[in-house]
PDB file of C-alpha atoms in Angstrom:
ATOM      1  CA  ALA A  79     179.453  -6.363  78.956  1.00 41.00           C
ATOM      2  CA  GLY A  80     181.769  -4.905  81.634  1.00 43.00           C
ATOM      3  CA  VAL A  81     182.847  -1.212  81.302  1.00 43.00           C
ATOM      4  CA  GLY A  82     186.013   0.384  83.113  1.00 43.00           C
ATOM      5  CA  ALA A  83     189.668  -0.642  84.108  1.00 44.00           C
ATOM      6  CA  GLY A  84     190.260  -3.404  86.154  1.00 46.00           C
ATOM      7  CA  ASN A  85     186.771  -5.024  85.078  1.00 47.00           C
ATOM      8  CA  PRO A  86     188.641  -8.407  83.093  1.00 47.00           C
ATOM      9  CA  GLY A  87     185.611  -8.545  80.714  1.00 46.00           C
ATOM     10  CA  GLY A  88     184.403  -4.927  80.456  1.00 49.00           C
ATOM     11  CA  GLY A  89     185.572  -2.074  78.457  1.00 48.00           C
ATOM     12  CA  LYS A  90     189.037  -0.629  78.056  1.00 48.00           C
ATOM     13  CA  PRO A  91     190.003   3.546  78.604  1.00 49.00           C
ATOM     14  CA  CYS A  92     190.871   4.511  74.858  1.00 48.00           C
ATOM     15  CA  GLY A  93     192.017   8.194  74.476  1.00 52.00           C
ATOM     16  CA  GLY A  94     189.832   9.432  76.887  1.00 51.00           C
ATOM     17  CA  ARG A  95     186.771   7.208  75.786  1.00 50.00           C
ATOM     18  CA  VAL A  96     185.358   3.875  76.910  1.00 47.00           C
ATOM     19  CA  VAL A  97     185.510   0.953  74.653  1.00 47.00           C
ATOM     20  CA  PHE A  98     182.704  -1.551  75.248  1.00 46.00           C
ATOM     21  CA  LYS A  99     183.977  -5.094  74.792  1.00 49.00           C
ATOM     22  CA  VAL A 100     180.632  -7.390  73.539  1.00 47.00           C
ATOM     23  CA  ASP A 101     180.447 -10.602  74.334  1.00 49.00           C
ATOM     24  CA  ASN A 102     177.435 -12.972  74.119  1.00 49.00           C
ATOM     25  CA  SER A 103     175.214 -11.685  76.630  1.00 52.00           C
ATOM     26  CA  PHE A 104     175.068  -8.469  75.011  1.00 53.00           C
ATOM     27  CA  SER A 105     172.626  -9.322  72.014  1.00 61.00           C
ATOM     28  CA  LYS A 106     171.559  -7.853  68.989  1.00 63.00           C
ATOM     29  CA  THR A 107     168.435  -7.311  70.564  1.00 65.00           C
ATOM     30  CA  ARG A 108     169.760  -5.295  73.668  1.00 66.00           C
ATOM     31  CA  ARG A 109     171.804  -3.376  71.170  1.00 64.00           C
ATOM     32  CA  LYS A 110     169.414  -2.342  69.233  1.00 65.00           C
ATOM     33  CA  LEU A 111     167.120  -1.182  72.022  1.00 67.00           C
ATOM     34  CA  VAL A 112     170.391   1.010  73.481  1.00 66.00           C
ATOM     35  CA  LYS A 113     170.736   2.467  69.879  1.00 66.00           C
ATOM     36  CA  VAL A 114     166.618   3.379  69.634  1.00 65.00           C
ATOM     37  CA  LYS A 115     167.060   4.972  73.440  1.00 70.00           C
ATOM     38  CA  LEU A 116     169.659   7.074  72.680  1.00 67.00           C
ATOM     39  CA  VAL A 117     168.338   8.186  69.445  1.00 68.00           C
ATOM     40  CA  LEU A 118     165.127   9.029  71.659  1.00 69.00           C
ATOM     41  CA  GLU A 119     167.014  10.634  73.923  1.00 72.00           C
ATOM     42  CA  SER A 120     168.675  12.779  71.351  1.00 73.00           C
ATOM     43  CA  VAL A 121     165.465  13.745  70.151  1.00 69.00           C
ATOM     44  CA  ASN A 122     164.262  14.715  72.966  1.00 77.00           C
ATOM     45  CA  LEU A 123     166.688  17.349  73.672  1.00 76.00           C
ATOM     46  CA  GLU A 124     166.610  18.826  70.339  1.00 75.00           C
ATOM     47  CA  LEU A 125     162.906  19.412  71.128  1.00 77.00           C
ATOM     48  CA  LEU A 126     163.536  20.921  74.509  1.00 77.00           C
ATOM     49  CA  GLU A 127     165.565  23.042  72.927  1.00 76.00           C
ATOM     50  CA  LEU A 128     163.357  24.141  70.458  1.00 75.00           C
ATOM     51  CA  GLU A 129     160.201  24.774  73.330  1.00 79.00           C
ATOM     52  CA  ALA A 130     163.029  26.850  75.111  1.00 76.00           C
ATOM     53  CA  GLN A 131     163.787  29.274  71.661  1.00 74.00           C
ATOM     54  CA  GLU A 132     159.975  29.280  71.174  1.00 77.00           C
ATOM     55  CA  VAL A 133     159.434  30.651  74.589  1.00 74.00           C
ATOM     56  CA  ALA A 134     162.149  33.011  74.222  1.00 75.00           C
ATOM     57  CA  GLN A 135     160.848  34.325  71.687  1.00 74.00           C
ATOM     58  CA  GLU A 136     157.557  34.933  72.926  1.00 75.00           C
ATOM     59  CA  VAL A 137     158.750  36.658  75.602  1.00 74.00           C
ATOM     60  CA  GLU A 138     161.421  39.173  73.613  1.00 80.00           C
ATOM     61  CA  ALA A 139     158.217  39.445  71.121  1.00 81.00           C
ATOM     62  CA  GLU A 140     156.061  40.364  74.059  1.00 80.00           C
ATOM     63  CA  ARG A 141     158.411  42.975  75.393  1.00 85.00           C
ATOM     64  CA  PHE A 142     159.048  44.441  72.381  1.00 87.00           C
ATOM     65  CA  GLU A 143     155.070  45.164  72.161  1.00 90.00           C
ATOM     66  CA  LEU A 144     155.083  46.091  75.827  1.00 90.00           C
ATOM     67  CA  SER A 145     158.002  48.981  75.033  1.00 91.00           C
ATOM     68  CA  GLU A 146     156.281  49.753  72.118  1.00 93.00           C
ATOM     69  CA  LEU A 147     152.892  50.631  73.597  1.00 92.00           C
ATOM     70  CA  LYS A 148     154.482  52.755  76.374  1.00 93.00           C
ATOM     71  CA  ALA A 149     156.244  54.514  74.212  1.00 93.00           C
ATOM     72  CA  ALA A 150     153.529  55.465  71.630  1.00 94.00           C
ATOM     73  CA  VAL A 151     151.552  56.458  74.833  1.00 93.00           C
ATOM     74  CA  LEU A 152     154.121  59.052  76.250  1.00 93.00           C
ATOM     75  CA  ARG A 153     154.293  60.437  73.257  1.00 92.00           C
ATOM     76  CA  GLU A 154     150.182  61.087  73.727  1.00 91.00           C
ATOM     77  CA  VAL A 155     150.162  61.759  77.258  1.00 90.00           C
ATOM     78  CA  GLU A 156     153.725  63.406  78.462  1.00 82.00           C
ATOM     79  CA  HIS A 157     152.908  62.620  82.027  1.00 85.00           C
ATOM     80  CA  ASP A 158     152.404  59.585  84.429  1.00 87.00           C
ATOM     81  CA  PRO A 159     153.339  60.714  87.487  1.00 81.00           C
ATOM     82  CA  GLU A 160     151.969  57.489  89.360  1.00 79.00           C
ATOM     83  CA  GLY A 161     154.108  55.290  87.196  1.00 85.00           C
ATOM     84  CA  TYR A 162     150.951  53.612  86.031  1.00 86.00           C
ATOM     85  CA  LEU A 163     152.773  52.481  82.641  1.00 90.00           C
ATOM     86  CA  ASP A 164     155.559  50.669  84.780  1.00 90.00           C
ATOM     87  CA  ASN A 165     153.619  48.206  85.611  1.00 84.00           C
ATOM     88  CA  ASP A 166     153.815  45.362  83.095  1.00 86.00           C
ATOM     89  CA  LEU A 167     150.389  43.523  83.976  1.00 82.00           C
ATOM     90  CA  ASN A 168     148.572  47.175  83.394  1.00 85.00           C
ATOM     91  CA  LEU A 169     150.029  47.397  79.772  1.00 90.00           C
ATOM     92  CA  ARG A 170     149.297  43.759  78.884  1.00 87.00           C
ATOM     93  CA  ARG A 171     145.717  44.222  79.948  1.00 85.00           C
ATOM     94  CA  PHE A 172     145.006  46.859  77.403  1.00 90.00           C
ATOM     95  CA  LEU A 173     146.758  44.681  74.732  1.00 90.00           C
ATOM     96  CA  ASP A 174     144.366  42.119  75.168  1.00 87.00           C
ATOM     97  CA  ALA A 175     141.460  44.437  75.203  1.00 86.00           C
ATOM     98  CA  ARG A 176     142.246  45.915  71.451  1.00 89.00           C
ATOM     99  CA  PRO A 177     142.788  43.838  68.494  1.00 89.00           C
ATOM    100  CA  THR A 178     145.074  46.502  67.290  1.00 91.00           C
ATOM    101  CA  LEU A 179     148.094  48.512  69.051  1.00 91.00           C
ATOM    102  CA  LYS A 180     146.784  51.809  67.747  1.00 92.00           C
ATOM    103  CA  GLU A 181     143.406  51.046  69.227  1.00 93.00           C
ATOM    104  CA  SER A 182     145.215  49.874  72.390  1.00 93.00           C
ATOM    105  CA  VAL A 183     147.189  53.197  72.318  1.00 94.00           C
ATOM    106  CA  THR A 184     143.420  55.174  72.283  1.00 93.00           C
ATOM    107  CA  MET A 185     142.099  53.374  75.255  1.00 91.00           C
ATOM    108  CA  LEU A 186     145.363  53.940  77.512  1.00 92.00           C
ATOM    109  CA  SER A 187     145.708  57.350  76.504  1.00 92.00           C
ATOM    110  CA  ASN A 188     142.403  58.126  77.670  1.00 89.00           C
ATOM    111  CA  THR A 189     142.550  55.957  80.863  1.00 87.00           C
ATOM    112  CA  LEU A 190     145.934  58.052  81.632  1.00 88.00           C
ATOM    113  CA  ARG A 191     144.136  61.313  80.700  1.00 88.00           C
ATOM    114  CA  TRP A 192     141.320  60.182  83.322  1.00 83.00           C
ATOM    115  CA  ARG A 193     143.519  59.617  86.258  1.00 81.00           C
ATOM    116  CA  ASN A 194     145.944  62.643  85.406  1.00 82.00           C
ATOM    117  CA  ARG A 195     142.931  64.886  85.443  1.00 80.00           C
ATOM    118  CA  ALA A 196     140.836  63.431  88.419  1.00 70.00           C
ATOM    119  CA  HIS A 197     143.237  62.348  91.030  1.00 72.00           C
ATOM    120  CA  TYR A 198     141.508  59.721  92.119  1.00 77.00           C
ATOM    121  CA  PHE A 199     144.336  57.162  93.343  1.00 76.00           C
ATOM    122  CA  ARG A 200     145.342  57.681  96.273  1.00 77.00           C
ATOM    123  CA  PRO A 201     148.851  55.735  97.660  1.00 73.00           C
ATOM    124  CA  GLY A 202     147.557  55.391 101.040  1.00 75.00           C
ATOM    125  CA  GLY A 203     143.692  54.471 100.359  1.00 78.00           C
ATOM    126  CA  CYS A 204     140.416  55.765 100.528  1.00 83.00           C
ATOM    127  CA  PRO A 205     140.763  59.122 103.058  1.00 83.00           C
ATOM    128  CA  SER A 206     136.904  58.647 103.894  1.00 82.00           C
ATOM    129  CA  CYS A 207     137.505  55.133 105.442  1.00 82.00           C
ATOM    130  CA  LEU A 208     140.984  55.670 106.977  1.00 83.00           C
ATOM    131  CA  ALA A 209     139.279  58.675 108.893  1.00 82.00           C
ATOM    132  CA  VAL A 210     135.791  56.527 109.571  1.00 79.00           C
ATOM    133  CA  PRO A 211     135.950  52.799 109.132  1.00 79.00           C
ATOM    134  CA  GLY A 212     133.125  51.773 107.325  1.00 74.00           C
ATOM    135  CA  THR A 213     132.327  54.806 105.627  1.00 78.00           C
ATOM    136  CA  HIS A 214     131.781  52.339 102.338  1.00 81.00           C
ATOM    137  CA  MET A 215     130.822  49.366 101.442  1.00 78.00           C
ATOM    138  CA  PHE A 216     133.010  47.766  99.229  1.00 84.00           C
ATOM    139  CA  ARG A 217     136.331  45.694 100.194  1.00 87.00           C
ATOM    140  CA  GLN A 218     138.535  42.978  99.298  1.00 90.00           C
ATOM    141  CA  ILE A 219     138.092  39.561 101.219  1.00 91.00           C
ATOM    142  CA  GLY A 220     140.504  37.434  99.384  1.00 92.00           C
ATOM    143  CA  PHE A 221     140.924  35.436  96.382  1.00 91.00           C
ATOM    144  CA  ASP A 222     138.836  33.066  94.075  1.00 91.00           C
ATOM    145  CA  ARG A 223     139.921  29.667  92.458  1.00 89.00           C
ATOM    146  CA  GLU A 224     141.531  31.534  89.898  1.00 87.00           C
ATOM    147  CA  ARG A 225     143.672  33.770  91.963  1.00 88.00           C
ATOM    148  CA  ARG A 226     141.814  36.731  91.181  1.00 89.00           C
ATOM    149  CA  PRO A 227     140.573  39.020  93.732  1.00 92.00           C
ATOM    150  CA  VAL A 228     136.746  39.061  95.405  1.00 94.00           C
ATOM    151  CA  ALA A 229     135.421  42.439  96.394  1.00 92.00           C
ATOM    152  CA  PHE A 230     132.413  42.123  98.450  1.00 92.00           C
ATOM    153  CA  LEU A 231     129.549  44.599  98.882  1.00 86.00           C
ATOM    154  CA  SER A 232     127.225  44.900 101.832  1.00 83.00           C
ATOM    155  CA  LEU A 233     124.630  47.744 102.131  1.00 75.00           C
ATOM    156  CA  THR A 234     123.742  46.423 105.909  1.00 75.00           C
ATOM    157  CA  GLN A 235     127.447  46.673 107.106  1.00 73.00           C
ATOM    158  CA  VAL A 236     127.560  50.533 105.694  1.00 70.00           C
ATOM    159  CA  LEU A 237     127.432  52.696 108.566  1.00 59.00           C
ATOM    160  CA  ALA A 238     123.757  54.764 108.576  1.00 60.00           C
ATOM    161  CA  ARG A 239     124.861  57.683 110.125  1.00 58.00           C
ATOM    162  CA  VAL A 240     127.376  58.359 106.758  1.00 64.00           C
ATOM    163  CA  ARG A 241     124.927  56.535 104.353  1.00 62.00           C
ATOM    164  CA  ASN A 242     123.061  59.350 103.885  1.00 61.00           C
ATOM    165  CA  HIS A 243     125.999  61.546 102.937  1.00 64.00           C
ATOM    166  CA  TYR A 244     127.542  59.976 100.305  1.00 69.00           C
ATOM    167  CA  ASP A 245     129.725  61.980  97.917  1.00 75.00           C
ATOM    168  CA  LEU A 246     130.503  60.800  94.211  1.00 77.00           C
ATOM    169  CA  TYR A 247     134.045  61.741  94.347  1.00 80.00           C
ATOM    170  CA  ASP A 248     134.377  59.922  97.672  1.00 82.00           C
ATOM    171  CA  MET A 249     132.784  57.003  96.132  1.00 82.00           C
ATOM    172  CA  VAL A 250     135.050  56.949  93.084  1.00 83.00           C
ATOM    173  CA  VAL A 251     138.266  57.639  95.220  1.00 85.00           C
ATOM    174  CA  HIS A 252     137.332  54.457  97.304  1.00 86.00           C
ATOM    175  CA  VAL A 253     136.136  52.102  94.158  1.00 86.00           C
ATOM    176  CA  VAL A 254     139.333  53.337  92.192  1.00 84.00           C
ATOM    177  CA  ASN A 255     141.551  52.558  95.215  1.00 86.00           C
ATOM    178  CA  LEU A 256     140.147  49.521  95.926  1.00 88.00           C
ATOM    179  CA  LEU A 257     140.574  47.939  92.376  1.00 86.00           C
ATOM    180  CA  GLU A 258     144.121  49.556  92.389  1.00 83.00           C
ATOM    181  CA  GLN A 259     145.221  47.926  95.413  1.00 85.00           C
ATOM    182  CA  GLY A 260     143.310  44.335  94.086  1.00 86.00           C
ATOM    183  CA  HIS A 261     145.469  44.481  91.029  1.00 81.00           C
ATOM    184  CA  LYS A 262     148.617  44.610  92.759  1.00 81.00           C
ATOM    185  CA  THR A 263     147.724  41.348  94.833  1.00 85.00           C
ATOM    186  CA  MET A 264     147.301  39.346  91.802  1.00 82.00           C
ATOM    187  CA  GLU A 265     149.925  37.094  90.808  1.00 78.00           C
ATOM    188  CA  PRO A 266     151.906  36.367  87.598  1.00 71.00           C
ATOM    189  CA  GLY A 267     149.382  34.387  85.336  1.00 71.00           C
ATOM    190  CA  ALA A 268     146.446  34.542  87.285  1.00 71.00           C
ATOM    191  CA  ALA A 269     143.100  35.131  85.469  1.00 73.00           C
ATOM    192  CA  VAL A 270     142.635  38.968  85.152  1.00 75.00           C
ATOM    193  CA  GLY A 271     139.571  40.615  86.720  1.00 82.00           C
ATOM    194  CA  PHE A 272     137.292  40.600  89.889  1.00 87.00           C
ATOM    195  CA  THR A 273     134.905  38.092  91.534  1.00 91.00           C
ATOM    196  CA  TRP A 274     132.332  40.382  93.156  1.00 90.00           C
ATOM    197  CA  ILE A 275     130.192  39.304  95.667  1.00 92.00           C
ATOM    198  CA  MET A 276     127.666  41.634  96.374  1.00 87.00           C
ATOM    199  CA  ASP A 277     124.219  42.036  99.475  1.00 87.00           C
ATOM    200  CA  LEU A 278     121.741  44.506  97.935  1.00 82.00           C
ATOM    201  CA  GLN A 279     119.011  43.984 100.913  1.00 83.00           C
ATOM    202  CA  GLY A 280     118.373  46.989 102.203  1.00 78.00           C
ATOM    203  CA  MET A 281     119.332  48.843  98.907  1.00 79.00           C
ATOM    204  CA  THR A 282     116.968  51.918  97.973  1.00 80.00           C
ATOM    205  CA  TRP A 283     116.380  53.996  94.881  1.00 82.00           C
ATOM    206  CA  ALA A 284     118.946  56.800  95.766  1.00 76.00           C
ATOM    207  CA  ASP A 285     121.748  53.909  96.262  1.00 76.00           C
ATOM    208  CA  CYS A 286     120.824  52.858  92.528  1.00 81.00           C
ATOM    209  CA  ARG A 287     120.970  56.187  91.181  1.00 81.00           C
ATOM    210  CA  LEU A 288     124.548  56.622  92.966  1.00 78.00           C
ATOM    211  CA  VAL A 289     125.669  53.377  91.863  1.00 80.00           C
ATOM    212  CA  SER A 290     124.694  54.337  88.172  1.00 84.00           C
ATOM    213  CA  ARG A 291     126.460  57.684  88.436  1.00 82.00           C
ATOM    214  CA  LEU A 292     129.267  56.065  89.963  1.00 80.00           C
ATOM    215  CA  VAL A 293     129.505  53.283  87.346  1.00 81.00           C
ATOM    216  CA  LYS A 294     129.690  56.292  84.505  1.00 82.00           C
ATOM    217  CA  GLU A 295     132.411  57.970  85.934  1.00 77.00           C
ATOM    218  CA  LEU A 296     134.197  54.548  86.315  1.00 75.00           C
ATOM    219  CA  GLU A 297     133.517  53.840  82.190  1.00 74.00           C
ATOM    220  CA  ARG A 298     134.315  57.237  81.151  1.00 68.00           C
ATOM    221  CA  GLY A 299     137.685  57.239  79.782  1.00 48.00           C
ATOM    222  CA  HIS A 300     139.260  54.870  81.856  1.00 52.00           C
ATOM    223  CA  VAL A 301     137.067  51.517  80.765  1.00 45.00           C
ATOM    224  CA  ARG A 302     135.796  52.878  77.650  1.00 41.00           C
ATOM    225  CA  ASP A 303     137.203  54.066  74.555  1.00 38.00           C
ATOM    226  CA  GLU A 304     136.238  57.383  74.168  1.00 38.00           C
ATOM    227  CA  ALA A 305     136.826  57.727  70.044  1.00 38.00           C
ATOM    228  CA  SER A 306     134.572  54.379  69.073  1.00 40.00           C
ATOM    229  CA  GLY A 307     132.582  53.763  72.018  1.00 41.00           C
ATOM    230  CA  LYS A 308     133.549  50.460  72.711  1.00 45.00           C
ATOM    231  CA  LYS A 309     133.971  49.396  76.366  1.00 42.00           C
TER     232      LYS A 309
END
């Protein structure tokens, strides 16, 4: 069968449509195959439209959840000077960490109070390391295969002259800023979390006690729900 004007054996234009003239070469079997192909293409288009609608509904539902969480937290804690709640990734982590919105609100409210009270976050980075590079032992060195930030710890690389004069507050400031900067470098859709590589050669009991105090301070209201005691 031919299609279009000017083709002696082809189709003829008719009211803006093309009318096929079927000859013996366009067999019944071939016509059936064409019909089946058209039906399949139509079904595929409908499935794609349904999938697009489902994705749009999921995105809209997630936006609603995030806005509900943010509004509820701001009713509990009025001030967010750092703009912590403006980051959707922060909100999503707290929604995923608890089974209900109420529990997520409690956890995130405690974190925001902790941040506002302690003032650990410094936009320019750790002041001690800026003043004396090599003061602290933690630093980000790249990403793993899941695109999570990789943090490296090496006690042997810490300057000996400052290691015996560590201050807990300075340590918390350094780690908090490391985590903050790491989260900012995470790509959308990447696995949430950090990969830690630690070289503990030369670690002493004094170092262990300091690290223990550091972890307790980081847990307090930041990654622990104080009301329930859950991590």
